[in-house]
Amino acid sequence: MTRTVPDEAGFSLLEVLVSVAILAVIGSISIALLSASLTAQEVNNDALDRTAMIDRTRTLLREDIGQIVLRPARAEDGYAAPYVFAGDADGLAELERSREERVLLALTRRGRANPGLIQPRSSLLHVEYVLREGDLVRRATLYPDAAVPTPVSEQVLLTGIGSVEMGFLIGANWSARSVIPSESMNAAAAGTLPRALRLRYDLPGFDGLEHIVLTPAVRP
């Protein structure tokens, strides 16, 4: 008696190889699309982060400049600070705390919130804008008349700056420097404030950015 072996369905070696090749092509395309999508997302996130930094810098600069108070401040050694208001595109060497930084702007401002007068302090705040290793830093001394333990708060506003320029509108002309020495403080000192301040800088992907802010010397 002869036994018949049934035919078994299956794939040939050639069919398997073709299927593997197709799957490999599809996988390569999928990986490339996924990689491009992730790269685009990283670029977008980086642009959003830089846009947020720019907006934060603009807001803080406008608030600080708009609430300038021409009041002498004191350093930790008890002596009066050299300037009531000062700004210099090349830096204020008298205020710099290390060789790695360049103080571009120094001022005292009002408007610091103190709800319910909980803290034993006024609404005044001493602020400096410092360029340090490619970062623009806002340094705030929590009391305008500092002592040795006076807290100092630093906030990095911009990172990766290529170049920075500052200008001060004095009369009808822009100047790279504007200072009001402490010893010259008098009733007419408010008139020595520049009319406006201009900050220019470059960031990767954002070249030629500029903020212009009016000072309290300009009355609406």
GROMACS .gro file of C-alpha atoms in nm:
model
  220
    1MET     CA    1   0.000   0.000   0.000
    2THR     CA    2   0.148   0.334  -0.106
    3ARG     CA    3   0.119   0.641   0.131
    4THR     CA    4   0.081   0.982  -0.041
    5VAL     CA    5   0.265   1.273   0.123
    6PRO     CA    6   0.046   1.592   0.111
    7ASP     CA    7   0.189   1.907  -0.042
    8GLU     CA    8   0.292   2.170   0.220
    9ALA     CA    9   0.248   2.541   0.137
   10GLY     CA   10   0.549   2.768   0.211
   11PHE     CA   11   0.784   3.041   0.085
   12SER     CA   12   1.081   2.992  -0.131
   13LEU     CA   13   1.419   3.129  -0.030
   14LEU     CA   14   1.389   3.399  -0.297
   15GLU     CA   15   1.052   3.517  -0.161
   16VAL     CA   16   1.193   3.538   0.192
   17LEU     CA   17   1.490   3.741   0.075
   18VAL     CA   18   1.264   3.981  -0.118
   19SER     CA   19   1.041   4.027   0.189
   20VAL     CA   20   1.340   4.096   0.412
   21ALA     CA   21   1.473   4.352   0.162
   22ILE     CA   22   1.136   4.530   0.149
   23LEU     CA   23   1.112   4.540   0.528
   24ALA     CA   24   1.467   4.675   0.547
   25VAL     CA   25   1.384   4.957   0.305
   26ILE     CA   26   1.065   5.043   0.496
   27GLY     CA   27   1.259   5.039   0.824
   28SER     CA   28   1.529   5.268   0.685
   29ILE     CA   29   1.270   5.515   0.558
   30SER     CA   30   1.086   5.507   0.892
   31ILE     CA   31   1.407   5.567   1.088
   32ALA     CA   32   1.501   5.856   0.859
   33LEU     CA   33   1.157   6.015   0.900
   34LEU     CA   34   1.168   5.967   1.277
   35SER     CA   35   1.518   6.117   1.296
   36ALA     CA   36   1.412   6.417   1.086
   37SER     CA   37   1.106   6.465   1.304
   38LEU     CA   38   1.313   6.457   1.624
   39THR     CA   39   1.567   6.698   1.476
   40ALA     CA   40   1.293   6.938   1.373
   41GLN     CA   41   1.142   6.914   1.721
   42GLU     CA   42   1.478   6.993   1.882
   43VAL     CA   43   1.526   7.291   1.651
   44ASN     CA   44   1.176   7.418   1.730
   45ASN     CA   45   1.225   7.371   2.105
   46ASP     CA   46   1.557   7.554   2.090
   47ALA     CA   47   1.397   7.842   1.898
   48LEU     CA   48   1.109   7.857   2.149
   49ASP     CA   49   1.353   7.860   2.441
   50ARG     CA   50   1.552   8.144   2.287
   51THR     CA   51   1.235   8.337   2.209
   52ALA     CA   52   1.131   8.301   2.572
   53MET     CA   53   1.474   8.427   2.686
   54ILE     CA   54   1.448   8.727   2.454
   55ASP     CA   55   1.100   8.811   2.580
   56ARG     CA   56   1.210   8.777   2.944
   57THR     CA   57   1.509   9.004   2.883
   58ARG     CA   58   1.289   9.265   2.715
   59THR     CA   59   1.035   9.257   2.999
   60LEU     CA   60   1.288   9.283   3.283
   61LEU     CA   61   1.488   9.554   3.107
   62ARG     CA   62   1.174   9.759   3.051
   63GLU     CA   63   1.066   9.720   3.415
   64ASP     CA   64   1.410   9.801   3.557
   65ILE     CA   65   1.471  10.105   3.337
   66GLY     CA   66   1.116  10.233   3.374
   67GLN     CA   67   1.142  10.241   3.754
   68ILE     CA   68   1.489  10.391   3.803
   69VAL     CA   69   1.543  10.579   4.128
   70LEU     CA   70   1.836  10.819   4.150
   71ARG     CA   71   1.933  10.715   4.499
   72PRO     CA   72   2.291  10.655   4.616
   73ALA     CA   73   2.357  10.296   4.720
   74ARG     CA   74   2.623  10.162   4.954
   75ALA     CA   75   2.859   9.871   4.899
   76GLU     CA   76   2.939   9.603   5.157
   77ASP     CA   77   3.231   9.808   5.291
   78GLY     CA   78   2.990  10.086   5.390
   79TYR     CA   79   3.112  10.336   5.134
   80ALA     CA   80   2.879  10.488   4.878
   81ALA     CA   81   2.876  10.319   4.540
   82PRO     CA   82   3.059  10.526   4.277
   83TYR     CA   83   2.749  10.573   4.064
   84VAL     CA   84   2.381  10.646   4.114
   85PHE     CA   85   2.322  10.530   3.758
   86ALA     CA   86   2.583  10.398   3.519
   87GLY     CA   87   2.606  10.222   3.189
   88ASP     CA   88   2.898  10.155   2.958
   89ALA     CA   89   2.924   9.933   2.652
   90ASP     CA   90   3.285   9.855   2.745
   91GLY     CA   91   3.201   9.771   3.106
   92LEU     CA   92   3.216   9.944   3.444
   93ALA     CA   93   3.548   9.826   3.584
   94GLU     CA   94   3.477   9.969   3.931
   95LEU     CA   95   3.181   9.735   3.974
   96GLU     CA   96   3.321   9.415   3.825
   97ARG     CA   97   3.379   9.132   4.073
   98SER     CA   98   3.602   8.914   3.855
   99ARG     CA   99   3.799   8.925   3.531
  100GLU     CA  100   3.545   8.701   3.362
  101GLU     CA  101   3.262   8.954   3.381
  102ARG     CA  102   3.175   9.292   3.232
  103VAL     CA  103   2.917   9.508   3.411
  104LEU     CA  104   2.717   9.685   3.141
  105LEU     CA  105   2.455   9.860   3.353
  106ALA     CA  106   2.400   9.946   3.720
  107LEU     CA  107   2.096  10.114   3.873
  108THR     CA  108   1.859  10.125   4.168
  109ARG     CA  109   1.490  10.076   4.101
  110ARG     CA  110   1.164  10.095   4.289
  111GLY     CA  111   0.861   9.869   4.262
  112ARG     CA  112   0.987   9.555   4.431
  113ALA     CA  113   0.685   9.381   4.578
  114ASN     CA  114   0.662   9.330   4.955
  115PRO     CA  115   0.303   9.214   5.022
  116GLY     CA  116   0.183   9.308   5.369
  117LEU     CA  117   0.528   9.454   5.448
  118ILE     CA  118   0.628   9.107   5.567
  119GLN     CA  119   0.997   9.165   5.498
  120PRO     CA  120   1.184   9.441   5.685
  121ARG     CA  121   1.281   9.630   5.371
  122SER     CA  122   1.171   9.895   5.128
  123SER     CA  123   1.060   9.847   4.769
  124LEU     CA  124   1.406   9.940   4.636
  125LEU     CA  125   1.640   9.700   4.460
  126HIS     CA  126   1.991   9.745   4.321
  127VAL     CA  127   2.033   9.579   3.980
  128GLU     CA  128   2.331   9.515   3.755
  129TYR     CA  129   2.339   9.368   3.405
  130VAL     CA  130   2.654   9.161   3.366
  131LEU     CA  131   2.809   8.993   3.061
  132ARG     CA  132   2.991   8.678   3.174
  133GLU     CA  133   3.139   8.416   2.940
  134GLY     CA  134   2.876   8.469   2.672
  135ASP     CA  135   2.584   8.495   2.914
  136LEU     CA  136   2.386   8.806   3.003
  137VAL     CA  137   2.317   8.790   3.377
  138ARG     CA  138   2.084   9.010   3.584
  139ARG     CA  139   2.237   9.049   3.930
  140ALA     CA  140   2.014   9.191   4.200
  141THR     CA  141   2.129   9.294   4.548
  142LEU     CA  142   1.824   9.254   4.767
  143TYR     CA  143   1.901   9.567   4.967
  144PRO     CA  144   2.037   9.884   4.800
  145ASP     CA  145   2.262   9.946   5.102
  146ALA     CA  146   2.440   9.614   5.112
  147ALA     CA  147   2.608   9.452   5.409
  148VAL     CA  148   2.831   9.144   5.411
  149PRO     CA  149   2.543   8.894   5.445
  150THR     CA  150   2.312   9.073   5.200
  151PRO     CA  151   2.171   8.812   4.958
  152VAL     CA  152   2.255   8.852   4.591
  153SER     CA  153   2.031   8.694   4.330
  154GLU     CA  154   2.155   8.613   3.980
  155GLN     CA  155   1.938   8.525   3.682
  156VAL     CA  156   2.077   8.419   3.345
  157LEU     CA  157   1.875   8.606   3.085
  158LEU     CA  158   2.055   8.510   2.763
  159THR     CA  159   2.307   8.239   2.676
  160GLY     CA  160   2.545   8.205   2.384
  161ILE     CA  161   2.563   8.576   2.304
  162GLY     CA  162   2.786   8.659   2.012
  163SER     CA  163   2.820   9.033   2.069
  164VAL     CA  164   2.662   9.302   2.286
  165GLU     CA  165   2.629   9.675   2.230
  166MET     CA  166   2.472   9.934   2.458
  167GLY     CA  167   2.369  10.287   2.373
  168PHE     CA  168   2.227  10.577   2.572
  169LEU     CA  169   2.019  10.851   2.412
  170ILE     CA  170   2.155  11.178   2.552
  171GLY     CA  171   1.986  11.473   2.387
  172ALA     CA  172   1.956  11.376   2.022
  173ASN     CA  173   2.263  11.152   2.007
  174TRP     CA  174   2.342  10.796   2.111
  175SER     CA  175   2.641  10.750   2.339
  176ALA     CA  176   2.820  10.432   2.449
  177ARG     CA  177   2.848  10.560   2.808
  178SER     CA  178   2.624  10.737   3.058
  179VAL     CA  179   2.703  10.782   3.428
  180ILE     CA  180   2.571  10.984   3.720
  181PRO     CA  181   2.837  10.985   3.995
  182SER     CA  182   2.714  10.959   4.353
  183GLU     CA  183   2.895  11.275   4.460
  184SER     CA  184   2.709  11.481   4.200
  185MET     CA  185   2.365  11.395   4.331
  186ASN     CA  186   2.142  11.699   4.362
  187ALA     CA  187   1.789  11.810   4.286
  188ALA     CA  188   1.870  11.852   3.917
  189ALA     CA  189   2.025  11.508   3.876
  190ALA     CA  190   1.708  11.362   3.723
  191GLY     CA  191   1.776  11.568   3.417
  192THR     CA  192   2.105  11.389   3.359
  193LEU     CA  193   1.938  11.054   3.293
  194PRO     CA  194   1.957  10.947   2.929
  195ARG     CA  195   1.626  10.966   2.750
  196ALA     CA  196   1.642  10.603   2.643
  197LEU     CA  197   1.860  10.294   2.658
  198ARG     CA  198   1.936  10.062   2.365
  199LEU     CA  199   2.058   9.703   2.397
  200ARG     CA  200   2.176   9.517   2.087
  201TYR     CA  201   2.301   9.160   2.074
  202ASP     CA  202   2.336   8.853   1.855
  203LEU     CA  203   2.216   8.502   1.937
  204PRO     CA  204   2.255   8.185   1.727
  205GLY     CA  205   1.973   8.206   1.476
  206PHE     CA  206   1.873   8.556   1.593
  207ASP     CA  207   2.111   8.824   1.466
  208GLY     CA  208   2.076   9.197   1.519
  209LEU     CA  209   1.825   9.190   1.803
  210GLU     CA  210   1.756   9.527   1.962
  211HIS     CA  211   1.560   9.657   2.262
  212ILE     CA  212   1.498  10.029   2.312
  213VAL     CA  213   1.352  10.136   2.647
  214LEU     CA  214   1.252  10.483   2.766
  215THR     CA  215   1.374  10.606   3.104
  216PRO     CA  216   1.171  10.809   3.356
  217ALA     CA  217   1.347  11.118   3.219
  218VAL     CA  218   1.095  11.099   2.933
  219ARG     CA  219   0.755  11.200   3.058
  220PRO     CA  220   0.451  11.096   2.854
   0.00000   0.00000   0.00000
